[in-house]
Amino acid sequence: MECNFLVVGSGIAGLSYALKCAGVGSVVVVTKKKDIDTATNLAQGGIAAVLEERDTLGSHVADTLGAGAGLCDETVVEMVVGDGPERVEELVRIGVEFVRDRGSSSGYSLGREGGHSHRRVAHANDLTGREIERALLGKVRSNGNIKLLEEHGVVDLLMVGGDVAGWERGGKRCVGAYVMVDGVVEPCRAKMTAVCSGGVGKVYLYTTNPDIATGDGVAMAFRAGAEVQNMEFMQFHPTCLYHPEEKNFLISEAVRGEGAILIGKDGKPFMEKYDPRKELATRDTVARAIDKEMKETGSDCVYLDITKREPDFIKERFPTIYGRCLSQGIDITKQPIPVVPAAHYMCGGVRTDRMGKTSIPGLIALGETACTGLHGGNRLASNSLLEAVVYADRAANFCRSIWSKLKDSKLPLVDEWQCGDARDLSEEILINHNWDSIRRLMWNYVGIVRSIERLALAKKRMEFIYAEIALHYKKYYVTPNMIELRNLALNSLLIIQSAMHRRESRGLHFLIDYPDKLPFPSQTIFKRKGRSNSWDIKIIEESCNE
Ligand code: SIN
């Protein structure tokens, strides 16, 4: 396999970038499950942008910086917010149908979410992500220059010596990836590779993320030698449905934006105790408040009550949430919804510059996989779809700007995948057991509120699990489940090490031993030492220095 542009992931970032690159060269999009198995497809709230007359770019910038707890890159924030309105209009031109409101100056019905001082979230009721994915996939499928390959997992990046235009000279560059299909691993060579494989919610027992969210992009990029930034900032969404048969169904923040209040099991609202913005405080504050209420009252959940709104409004604005809750016997027009926080969004990721370029020549990172500097220590609601389209556009512009040099570059010969004397894995339990252990360990020891003692214990246990997975990886033929487990383990260690490194409480990272912010904000940046793609327990130990 070979192409000009290899794109790993089929969410909003990967598809938007693929469509733009297809204007200059051949594109292959690989996705390890079906094309719609993406976090984008599950996004409910919408895309934040300044679309209304009374709103201002300055206000969106201020809200983003406020949420980010001193760690946003202000220039990046201004750039993303500034590009926002144009990118939203571009989505509309592609065919995305946001809900309209003729009475508003923007022409759109705009939602409100926590941390925003204005209504500025364009939405398709509570199915915004699905609508965006539908429109983008339609365009991608009908584009003759794009090949979209489902059930194609990626194992590792292809690394060789040499330079790439637009990057500093020296070191190794990325020339594609080892791709696995039907149990066979083959190199797919590319002139430019983009990792847009989403986040890592699956390291936690409870998450709003789809099953694909195993941090593959971050793990592959880190193994290949890329800088990874701020992995301690895992965003927990305050309101995931609490029901034994619905483990990861999100109750959109837009529900609170339309007036829902959080109440305890005694029926009393509690957010006023924590923040004057109450239910519309930023997510870090609301998730921690819920965690505290649950711990103090010994309850398994709290409740979100929207019953004060008209039933017809609720059914029309939140048809999916209404229907899904009703199917579990909860009529949200009449009764409060049981909710708990759950892992939702990785604010850290592969460090990029303002064009989406990583520290590895030839490798771009986009969407949740990337850490661009927009979100800082806590992402503002609905800024992620925005970041994805803005950076997809910027990265594609960068590729076009170097295309005259790139198109004449020769794809180098690369090594075939080496199996050594591996054999078939006969006991899947060896993999499944570790999946379960990691997710429980991360939830209980590296969750919303952390302590040095629990982090240290988590590190010890994770290193043991990591070493065991390393042995399986050497001994057996790789399977999709094993590849994901290996990536989960590496991401878990990166999260733990980053969390231990940050001796303060800031944004989403709350450490009971260090409850205050340090006076000077710093970014946590890790880069592995040693040979690319080697699979050795030491790579974590040796690499996690700022
Ligand atoms: C939500 O609808 O609450 C999720 C939106 C987001 O994560 O930005």
Coordinates of C-alpha atoms and ligand atoms in Angstrom, one line a residue:
M1 CA 0.0 0.0 0.0
E2 CA 1.2 3.5 -0.7
C3 CA -0.4 7.0 -1.0
N4 CA 0.5 10.7 -0.7
F5 CA -1.5 11.3 2.5
L6 CA -2.2 8.6 5.1
V7 CA -4.9 9.5 7.6
V8 CA -5.5 7.4 10.7
G9 CA -9.1 7.9 11.9
S10 CA -12.4 8.8 10.4
G11 CA -13.8 11.4 12.8
I12 CA -14.3 15.1 12.0
A13 CA -10.6 15.9 12.0
G14 CA -9.5 13.1 9.8
L15 CA -12.3 13.4 7.3
S16 CA -12.0 17.2 7.0
Y17 CA -8.3 17.0 6.5
A18 CA -8.7 14.1 4.0
L19 CA -11.1 16.1 1.9
K20 CA -8.8 19.1 1.7
C21 CA -5.7 17.0 0.9
A22 CA -7.6 15.1 -1.8
G23 CA -7.4 18.4 -3.8
V24 CA -3.7 17.8 -4.3
G25 CA -2.9 14.1 -4.0
S26 CA -4.1 10.6 -3.2
V27 CA -5.4 10.0 0.3
V28 CA -5.9 6.7 2.2
V29 CA -8.1 7.0 5.4
V30 CA -7.7 3.9 7.6
T31 CA -10.1 3.2 10.5
K32 CA -9.9 0.2 12.8
K33 CA -13.6 -0.5 12.9
K34 CA -16.5 1.0 10.8
D35 CA -16.2 4.5 9.4
I36 CA -18.8 5.9 11.8
D37 CA -17.2 4.3 15.0
T38 CA -15.9 7.7 16.1
A39 CA -16.2 10.0 19.0
T40 CA -17.5 12.6 16.6
N41 CA -20.5 10.5 15.8
L42 CA -21.5 10.5 19.5
A43 CA -21.0 14.2 20.0
Q44 CA -24.2 15.7 21.2
G45 CA -23.7 19.4 22.2
G46 CA -22.3 21.0 19.0
I47 CA -19.6 23.3 17.7
A48 CA -18.8 26.6 19.5
A49 CA -18.2 29.7 17.3
V50 CA -19.0 33.4 17.4
L51 CA -22.0 33.6 15.1
E52 CA -24.3 36.0 16.8
E53 CA -24.2 39.8 16.6
R54 CA -24.1 40.4 20.3
D55 CA -21.3 37.9 20.8
T56 CA -17.6 38.8 20.3
L57 CA -14.4 37.0 19.5
G58 CA -12.9 38.5 22.6
S59 CA -15.6 37.0 24.7
H60 CA -15.1 33.5 23.2
V61 CA -11.3 33.9 23.7
A62 CA -11.8 35.0 27.3
D63 CA -14.1 32.1 28.1
T64 CA -11.7 29.6 26.6
L65 CA -8.7 31.1 28.5
G66 CA -10.8 31.1 31.7
A67 CA -11.7 27.4 31.4
G68 CA -8.1 26.5 30.5
A69 CA -6.7 27.5 34.0
G70 CA -3.7 29.4 32.7
L71 CA -2.3 26.7 30.4
C72 CA -3.9 27.7 27.0
D73 CA -1.6 29.2 24.4
E74 CA -3.3 32.6 23.9
T75 CA -2.2 33.0 20.3
V76 CA -3.7 29.6 19.4
V77 CA -6.9 30.5 21.2
E78 CA -7.2 33.7 19.2
M79 CA -6.4 31.9 16.0
V80 CA -8.9 29.1 16.5
V81 CA -11.7 31.3 17.7
G82 CA -11.0 33.8 14.9
D83 CA -11.2 31.0 12.2
G84 CA -14.3 29.5 13.8
P85 CA -17.2 31.3 12.0
E86 CA -15.6 30.6 8.6
R87 CA -15.1 26.9 9.4
V88 CA -18.7 26.5 10.6
E89 CA -20.0 28.1 7.3
E90 CA -17.7 25.7 5.5
L91 CA -19.4 22.7 7.2
V92 CA -22.8 24.1 6.2
R93 CA -21.5 24.3 2.6
I94 CA -20.5 20.7 2.8
G95 CA -24.0 19.9 3.8
V96 CA -24.2 19.9 7.6
E97 CA -27.7 20.9 8.7
F98 CA -27.5 22.9 11.9
V99 CA -30.8 23.8 13.5
R100 CA -31.9 27.2 12.2
D101 CA -33.6 30.0 14.0
R102 CA -34.9 32.8 11.7
G103 CA -35.4 35.1 14.7
S104 CA -31.7 35.1 15.7
S105 CA -29.1 37.4 14.1
S106 CA -26.9 34.4 13.2
G107 CA -29.8 32.5 11.6
Y108 CA -28.9 29.5 13.8
S109 CA -30.4 28.2 17.0
L110 CA -27.5 28.5 19.3
G111 CA -27.1 26.4 22.5
R112 CA -25.4 27.4 25.7
E113 CA -23.0 25.3 27.7
G114 CA -20.9 25.6 30.8
G115 CA -18.2 28.3 30.9
H116 CA -19.6 30.2 27.9
S117 CA -20.8 33.7 28.6
H118 CA -23.0 33.7 25.4
R119 CA -25.1 31.3 23.4
R120 CA -22.7 30.2 20.7
V121 CA -23.0 26.5 20.1
A122 CA -24.3 25.5 16.7
H123 CA -26.1 22.2 16.9
A124 CA -28.3 19.6 15.3
N125 CA -30.3 19.1 18.5
D126 CA -28.6 16.3 20.4
L127 CA -27.2 14.6 17.3
T128 CA -24.7 17.2 16.1
G129 CA -21.8 14.8 15.7
R130 CA -23.9 12.3 13.8
E131 CA -25.0 15.1 11.4
I132 CA -21.4 16.3 10.8
E133 CA -20.2 12.7 10.3
R134 CA -23.0 12.0 7.8
A135 CA -22.2 15.0 5.7
L136 CA -18.4 14.5 5.8
L137 CA -18.6 10.8 5.1
G138 CA -20.9 11.5 2.1
K139 CA -18.3 13.8 0.6
V140 CA -15.4 11.4 1.4
R141 CA -17.1 8.4 -0.1
S142 CA -17.8 10.2 -3.3
N143 CA -14.3 11.6 -3.7
G144 CA -12.3 9.6 -6.3
N145 CA -9.0 10.6 -4.7
I146 CA -9.8 9.2 -1.3
K147 CA -9.8 5.5 -0.3
L148 CA -11.6 4.8 3.0
L149 CA -10.5 1.5 4.5
E150 CA -12.6 0.1 7.3
E151 CA -11.3 -2.6 9.7
H152 CA -7.8 -1.5 9.1
G153 CA -6.0 -1.0 12.4
V154 CA -2.6 0.7 12.7
V155 CA 0.1 -0.9 14.8
D156 CA 3.1 1.5 14.6
L157 CA 4.4 4.3 12.5
L158 CA 7.0 3.7 9.8
M159 CA 10.1 5.6 10.7
V160 CA 13.2 6.1 8.5
G161 CA 16.1 8.6 8.3
G162 CA 15.8 11.8 6.2
D163 CA 14.2 15.2 6.0
V164 CA 10.8 16.6 5.2
A165 CA 10.2 20.1 3.8
G166 CA 8.8 22.4 6.5
W167 CA 10.5 20.6 9.4
E168 CA 13.9 21.1 11.0
R169 CA 16.6 18.8 9.4
G170 CA 17.9 15.7 11.1
G171 CA 16.6 12.7 13.0
K172 CA 14.0 10.3 11.9
R173 CA 10.9 11.0 9.8
C174 CA 7.5 9.3 9.5
V175 CA 6.7 7.7 6.2
G176 CA 3.4 5.9 6.9
A177 CA 2.4 3.2 9.2
Y178 CA 2.2 -0.6 9.7
V179 CA -1.4 -1.4 9.0
M180 CA -3.2 -4.6 10.1
V181 CA -6.0 -6.1 8.1
D182 CA -7.4 -9.6 8.6
G183 CA -4.6 -10.5 11.0
V184 CA -1.8 -9.5 8.5
V185 CA 0.4 -6.5 9.2
E186 CA 1.7 -4.6 6.1
P187 CA 3.5 -1.3 5.6
C188 CA 1.5 1.5 4.1
R189 CA 4.0 4.1 2.8
A190 CA 2.9 7.7 2.7
K191 CA 4.5 11.1 2.0
M192 CA 2.6 12.7 4.9
T193 CA 0.9 10.8 7.8
A194 CA -1.8 12.3 10.1
V195 CA -2.9 10.7 13.3
C196 CA -6.5 11.6 14.1
S197 CA -7.6 8.6 16.0
G198 CA -9.4 10.3 18.9
G199 CA -8.8 10.1 22.6
V200 CA -8.3 7.6 25.3
G201 CA -11.5 7.4 27.4
K202 CA -11.2 3.6 27.4
V203 CA -8.4 3.7 30.0
Y204 CA -11.2 4.4 32.5
L205 CA -13.9 2.1 33.7
Y206 CA -16.7 4.6 33.0
T207 CA -16.5 6.8 29.9
T208 CA -18.7 8.5 27.4
N209 CA -16.3 7.5 24.6
P210 CA -16.8 4.8 21.9
D211 CA -14.8 1.6 22.1
I212 CA -12.3 2.9 19.6
A213 CA -10.9 5.4 22.1
T214 CA -7.8 3.6 23.1
G215 CA -5.2 6.3 22.6
D216 CA -3.7 4.7 19.5
G217 CA -2.4 7.9 18.0
V218 CA -0.7 9.1 21.2
A219 CA 0.8 5.8 21.9
M220 CA 2.2 5.3 18.3
A221 CA 3.5 8.8 18.1
F222 CA 5.2 8.6 21.6
R223 CA 6.8 5.2 20.7
A224 CA 8.1 6.8 17.5
G225 CA 9.7 9.7 19.5
A226 CA 7.1 12.5 19.3
E227 CA 6.6 15.0 22.2
V228 CA 3.5 14.3 24.2
Q229 CA 2.0 17.1 26.3
N230 CA -0.3 17.5 29.4
M231 CA -1.6 14.0 29.6
E232 CA -2.7 14.5 33.2
F233 CA -5.6 16.7 32.0
M234 CA -8.4 14.1 31.5
Q235 CA -11.8 15.8 31.3
F236 CA -14.6 14.0 33.1
H237 CA -18.0 14.9 31.8
P238 CA -20.2 15.7 34.8
T239 CA -23.4 14.0 33.5
C240 CA -23.3 10.5 32.1
L241 CA -26.5 8.5 32.5
Y242 CA -26.4 6.2 35.6
H243 CA -28.1 3.0 34.7
P244 CA -26.9 -0.6 34.8
E245 CA -27.7 -1.2 31.1
E246 CA -26.4 2.2 29.8
K247 CA -22.7 2.4 30.7
N248 CA -21.6 5.3 28.5
F249 CA -24.6 7.4 27.4
L250 CA -23.9 11.1 27.7
I251 CA -26.5 13.6 28.9
S252 CA -25.4 16.7 27.1
E253 CA -24.2 19.8 28.8
A254 CA -26.7 21.6 26.6
V255 CA -29.4 20.1 29.0
R256 CA -28.0 22.3 31.8
G257 CA -27.7 25.1 29.2
E258 CA -31.4 24.9 28.8
G259 CA -32.1 25.2 32.6
A260 CA -31.6 21.7 34.1
I261 CA -30.4 21.7 37.7
L262 CA -28.4 19.2 39.6
I263 CA -29.9 17.8 42.8
G264 CA -28.8 15.3 45.4
K265 CA -30.8 12.3 46.6
D266 CA -32.6 14.6 49.0
G267 CA -34.0 16.5 46.0
K268 CA -32.0 19.7 47.0
P269 CA -29.8 21.6 44.5
F270 CA -26.2 21.7 45.5
M271 CA -24.1 23.6 42.9
E272 CA -24.5 27.0 44.6
K273 CA -22.2 25.7 47.3
Y274 CA -19.4 25.3 44.7
D275 CA -19.6 28.1 42.1
P276 CA -21.7 31.2 41.6
R277 CA -22.3 30.0 38.0
K278 CA -23.9 26.9 39.5
E279 CA -24.8 24.3 36.8
L280 CA -23.0 26.4 34.1
A281 CA -19.7 26.4 35.8
T282 CA -16.8 24.8 33.8
R283 CA -16.7 21.0 33.7
D284 CA -13.8 20.5 36.1
T285 CA -15.8 22.4 38.8
V286 CA -19.1 20.6 38.2
A287 CA -17.5 17.1 38.0
R288 CA -15.6 17.6 41.2
A289 CA -18.7 19.0 43.0
I290 CA -20.7 15.9 41.9
D291 CA -17.8 13.6 43.1
K292 CA -17.8 15.3 46.5
E293 CA -21.6 15.2 46.9
M294 CA -21.6 11.4 46.0
K295 CA -18.7 10.7 48.4
E296 CA -20.2 12.8 51.3
T297 CA -23.8 11.4 51.0
G298 CA -22.7 7.9 50.1
S299 CA -24.9 8.0 47.0
D300 CA -24.2 6.1 43.7
C301 CA -25.3 9.1 41.6
V302 CA -26.8 12.6 41.7
Y303 CA -29.8 13.8 39.5
L304 CA -30.3 16.2 36.7
D305 CA -33.7 17.8 36.7
I306 CA -35.1 19.5 33.5
T307 CA -38.8 18.9 34.4
K308 CA -39.4 22.7 34.8
R309 CA -39.2 23.0 31.0
E310 CA -42.2 22.3 28.8
P311 CA -42.4 18.6 27.8
D312 CA -42.7 19.6 24.1
F313 CA -39.6 21.7 24.2
I314 CA -37.6 18.9 25.9
K315 CA -38.7 16.3 23.3
E316 CA -37.9 18.5 20.4
R317 CA -34.5 19.9 21.7
F318 CA -33.3 16.6 23.1
P319 CA -35.0 13.8 21.1
T320 CA -32.2 11.3 21.6
I321 CA -31.7 11.8 25.3
Y322 CA -35.5 11.8 25.8
G323 CA -35.9 8.5 23.8
R324 CA -32.9 6.7 25.3
C325 CA -33.9 7.6 28.9
L326 CA -37.5 6.6 28.2
S327 CA -36.4 3.2 26.9
Q328 CA -34.8 2.7 30.4
G329 CA -38.0 3.7 32.1
I330 CA -37.0 7.4 32.8
D331 CA -39.4 10.0 31.5
I332 CA -37.2 13.1 31.7
T333 CA -40.1 15.4 31.2
K334 CA -41.5 14.2 34.6
Q335 CA -38.6 12.9 36.6
P336 CA -34.9 13.7 37.3
I337 CA -32.2 11.8 35.4
P338 CA -29.7 9.8 37.5
V339 CA -26.2 10.9 36.4
V340 CA -22.5 10.3 37.3
P341 CA -19.3 11.8 35.9
A342 CA -17.4 9.8 33.4
A343 CA -14.1 10.1 31.4
H344 CA -14.9 12.2 28.3
Y345 CA -12.1 14.1 26.7
M346 CA -8.3 14.0 26.6
C347 CA -7.0 17.6 26.8
G348 CA -3.4 16.5 26.4
G349 CA -2.0 14.6 23.4
V350 CA 0.6 14.7 20.8
R351 CA 2.2 18.2 20.9
T352 CA 1.7 20.2 17.7
D353 CA 2.6 23.6 16.3
R354 CA 0.0 26.0 14.8
M355 CA -0.2 24.0 11.6
G356 CA -0.8 20.6 13.3
K357 CA 2.8 19.5 12.8
T358 CA 4.2 17.2 15.5
S359 CA 7.9 17.1 16.5
I360 CA 8.4 14.2 14.0
P361 CA 8.9 15.3 10.4
G362 CA 6.2 13.9 8.2
L363 CA 3.7 13.4 11.1
I364 CA 0.7 15.6 11.7
A365 CA -1.7 15.2 14.7
L366 CA -5.3 16.5 14.7
G367 CA -8.4 16.5 16.8
E368 CA -8.4 14.9 20.2
T369 CA -5.1 13.1 19.5
A370 CA -3.4 16.5 19.4
C371 CA -2.4 18.9 22.1
T372 CA -2.4 22.2 20.2
G373 CA -2.5 24.6 23.2
L374 CA -6.2 25.5 22.7
H375 CA -7.7 23.6 25.7
G376 CA -4.9 24.1 28.4
G377 CA -5.9 22.5 31.7
N378 CA -9.6 22.2 30.9
R379 CA -11.4 22.3 27.6
L380 CA -14.3 24.7 27.2
A381 CA -17.5 22.8 26.1
S382 CA -17.9 22.4 22.3
N383 CA -14.5 23.8 21.5
S384 CA -13.3 20.4 20.3
L385 CA -15.2 20.1 17.1
L386 CA -14.1 23.6 16.4
E387 CA -10.4 22.8 17.0
A388 CA -10.7 19.8 14.8
V389 CA -11.9 21.7 11.7
V390 CA -9.6 24.7 12.2
Y391 CA -6.5 22.5 12.5
A392 CA -7.6 20.2 9.6
D393 CA -7.7 23.3 7.5
R394 CA -4.4 24.7 8.7
A395 CA -2.6 21.3 8.3
A396 CA -4.0 20.9 4.8
N397 CA -2.8 24.4 3.9
F398 CA 0.6 23.5 5.2
C399 CA 0.6 20.3 3.0
R400 CA -0.4 22.3 0.0
S401 CA 2.3 24.9 0.7
I402 CA 5.1 22.2 0.5
W403 CA 3.4 20.1 -2.1
S404 CA 5.7 21.1 -4.9
K405 CA 8.6 19.6 -2.9
L406 CA 6.6 16.7 -1.4
K407 CA 5.2 15.4 -4.6
D408 CA 8.6 14.7 -6.1
S409 CA 10.0 13.0 -3.0
K410 CA 10.5 9.3 -3.3
L411 CA 8.9 6.9 -0.9
P412 CA 11.8 5.0 0.8
L413 CA 12.0 1.2 1.0
V414 CA 10.9 0.0 4.5
D415 CA 11.2 -3.2 6.5
E416 CA 8.4 -5.7 6.3
W417 CA 6.7 -6.5 9.6
Q418 CA 8.8 -8.9 11.6
C419 CA 7.0 -11.7 13.5
G420 CA 10.1 -13.4 14.8
D421 CA 9.1 -16.7 16.3
A422 CA 5.7 -15.5 17.5
R423 CA 2.9 -18.0 17.8
D424 CA -0.9 -17.8 18.0
L425 CA -2.4 -16.4 21.3
S426 CA -4.4 -19.3 22.5
E427 CA -5.9 -17.7 25.7
E428 CA -7.7 -14.4 25.1
I429 CA -8.1 -14.1 28.9
L430 CA -4.4 -13.0 29.0
I431 CA -5.5 -9.9 27.2
N432 CA -9.0 -9.3 28.6
H433 CA -7.9 -9.6 32.2
N434 CA -5.4 -6.8 31.8
W435 CA -7.9 -4.6 30.0
D436 CA -10.2 -4.9 33.0
S437 CA -7.4 -4.3 35.5
I438 CA -6.2 -1.1 33.8
R439 CA -9.6 0.4 33.6
R440 CA -10.5 -0.3 37.2
L441 CA -7.1 0.9 38.4
M442 CA -7.3 4.1 36.5
W443 CA -10.8 4.8 37.7
N444 CA -10.1 4.2 41.3
Y445 CA -6.5 5.6 41.6
V446 CA -6.2 8.2 38.8
G447 CA -9.7 9.6 38.7
I448 CA -11.3 13.0 39.3
V449 CA -9.6 13.6 42.6
R450 CA -6.0 12.3 43.0
S451 CA -3.5 11.7 45.7
I452 CA 0.3 11.1 45.5
E453 CA -0.2 7.9 47.4
R454 CA -2.8 6.5 45.0
L455 CA -0.8 7.7 42.0
A456 CA 2.4 6.0 43.3
L457 CA 0.5 2.7 43.8
A458 CA -1.1 3.0 40.4
K459 CA 2.4 3.5 38.8
K460 CA 3.8 0.4 40.5
R461 CA 0.9 -1.7 39.4
M462 CA 0.8 -0.3 35.8
E463 CA 4.5 -1.0 35.3
F464 CA 3.9 -4.6 36.3
I465 CA 0.9 -4.9 33.8
Y466 CA 2.9 -3.1 31.1
A467 CA 5.8 -5.5 31.5
E468 CA 3.4 -8.5 31.2
I469 CA 1.8 -7.0 28.1
A470 CA 5.3 -6.5 26.6
L471 CA 6.0 -10.2 27.1
H472 CA 2.7 -11.2 25.3
Y473 CA 3.5 -8.8 22.5
K474 CA 6.8 -10.5 21.9
K475 CA 5.5 -14.0 22.3
Y476 CA 2.3 -14.0 20.3
Y477 CA 1.1 -12.8 16.9
V478 CA -0.5 -9.3 17.4
T479 CA -4.3 -9.1 17.4
P480 CA -6.5 -6.0 17.4
N481 CA -7.3 -6.5 21.0
M482 CA -3.6 -6.8 22.0
I483 CA -2.7 -3.7 20.0
E484 CA -5.3 -1.7 21.8
L485 CA -4.3 -3.1 25.2
R486 CA -0.7 -2.2 24.5
N487 CA -1.7 1.4 23.7
L488 CA -4.0 1.6 26.7
A489 CA -1.2 0.6 29.0
L490 CA 1.2 3.1 27.5
N491 CA -1.4 5.9 27.7
S492 CA -2.2 5.0 31.3
L493 CA 1.5 5.2 32.3
L494 CA 1.8 8.6 30.5
I495 CA -1.3 9.9 32.4
I496 CA 0.0 8.6 35.8
Q497 CA 3.5 9.9 35.2
S498 CA 2.2 13.3 34.1
A499 CA -0.1 13.5 37.1
M500 CA 2.7 12.7 39.5
H501 CA 4.9 15.3 37.8
R502 CA 2.4 18.1 38.4
R503 CA 2.7 19.0 42.1
E504 CA -0.3 21.4 42.2
S505 CA -4.0 21.5 41.5
R506 CA -5.0 23.2 38.3
G507 CA -7.9 22.8 35.9
L508 CA -8.9 19.1 35.6
H509 CA -5.9 17.9 37.7
F510 CA -6.8 17.9 41.4
L511 CA -4.2 16.6 43.8
I512 CA -5.4 16.5 47.5
D513 CA -1.7 16.7 48.7
Y514 CA -1.2 20.0 46.7
P515 CA -4.7 21.7 46.6
D516 CA -3.4 25.1 45.3
K517 CA -2.1 26.3 42.0
L518 CA 1.6 27.1 41.6
P519 CA 2.3 30.7 40.8
F520 CA 3.8 30.0 37.4
P521 CA 1.9 27.7 35.0
S522 CA 4.0 25.0 33.2
Q523 CA 3.3 22.5 30.5
T524 CA 4.2 18.8 31.1
I525 CA 6.1 17.5 28.1
F526 CA 7.4 13.9 27.7
K527 CA 9.5 12.5 24.9
R528 CA 10.9 9.0 24.8
K529 CA 14.5 8.2 24.7
G530 CA 16.2 5.4 22.8
R531 CA 15.3 3.6 19.6
S532 CA 12.0 4.3 17.9
N533 CA 9.2 1.8 18.3
S534 CA 11.2 -0.4 20.7
W535 CA 8.8 -2.0 23.2
D536 CA 10.5 -1.9 26.5
I537 CA 9.4 -1.1 30.0
K538 CA 12.3 1.3 30.3
I539 CA 11.0 3.7 27.7
I540 CA 8.5 5.1 30.1
E541 CA 10.9 5.4 33.0
E542 CA 13.5 7.1 31.0
S543 CA 11.3 9.4 29.0
C544 CA 9.1 11.0 31.5
N545 CA 11.1 14.0 32.3
E546 CA 9.9 17.5 31.5
Ligands
SIN1 C1 -22.0 17.6 25.5 O1 -22.9 17.6 24.7 O2 -22.1 17.9 26.7 C2 -20.6 17.3 25.0 C3 -20.1 18.5 24.3 C4 -18.6 18.5 24.4 O3 -17.9 17.6 24.9 O4 -18.0 19.6 24.1

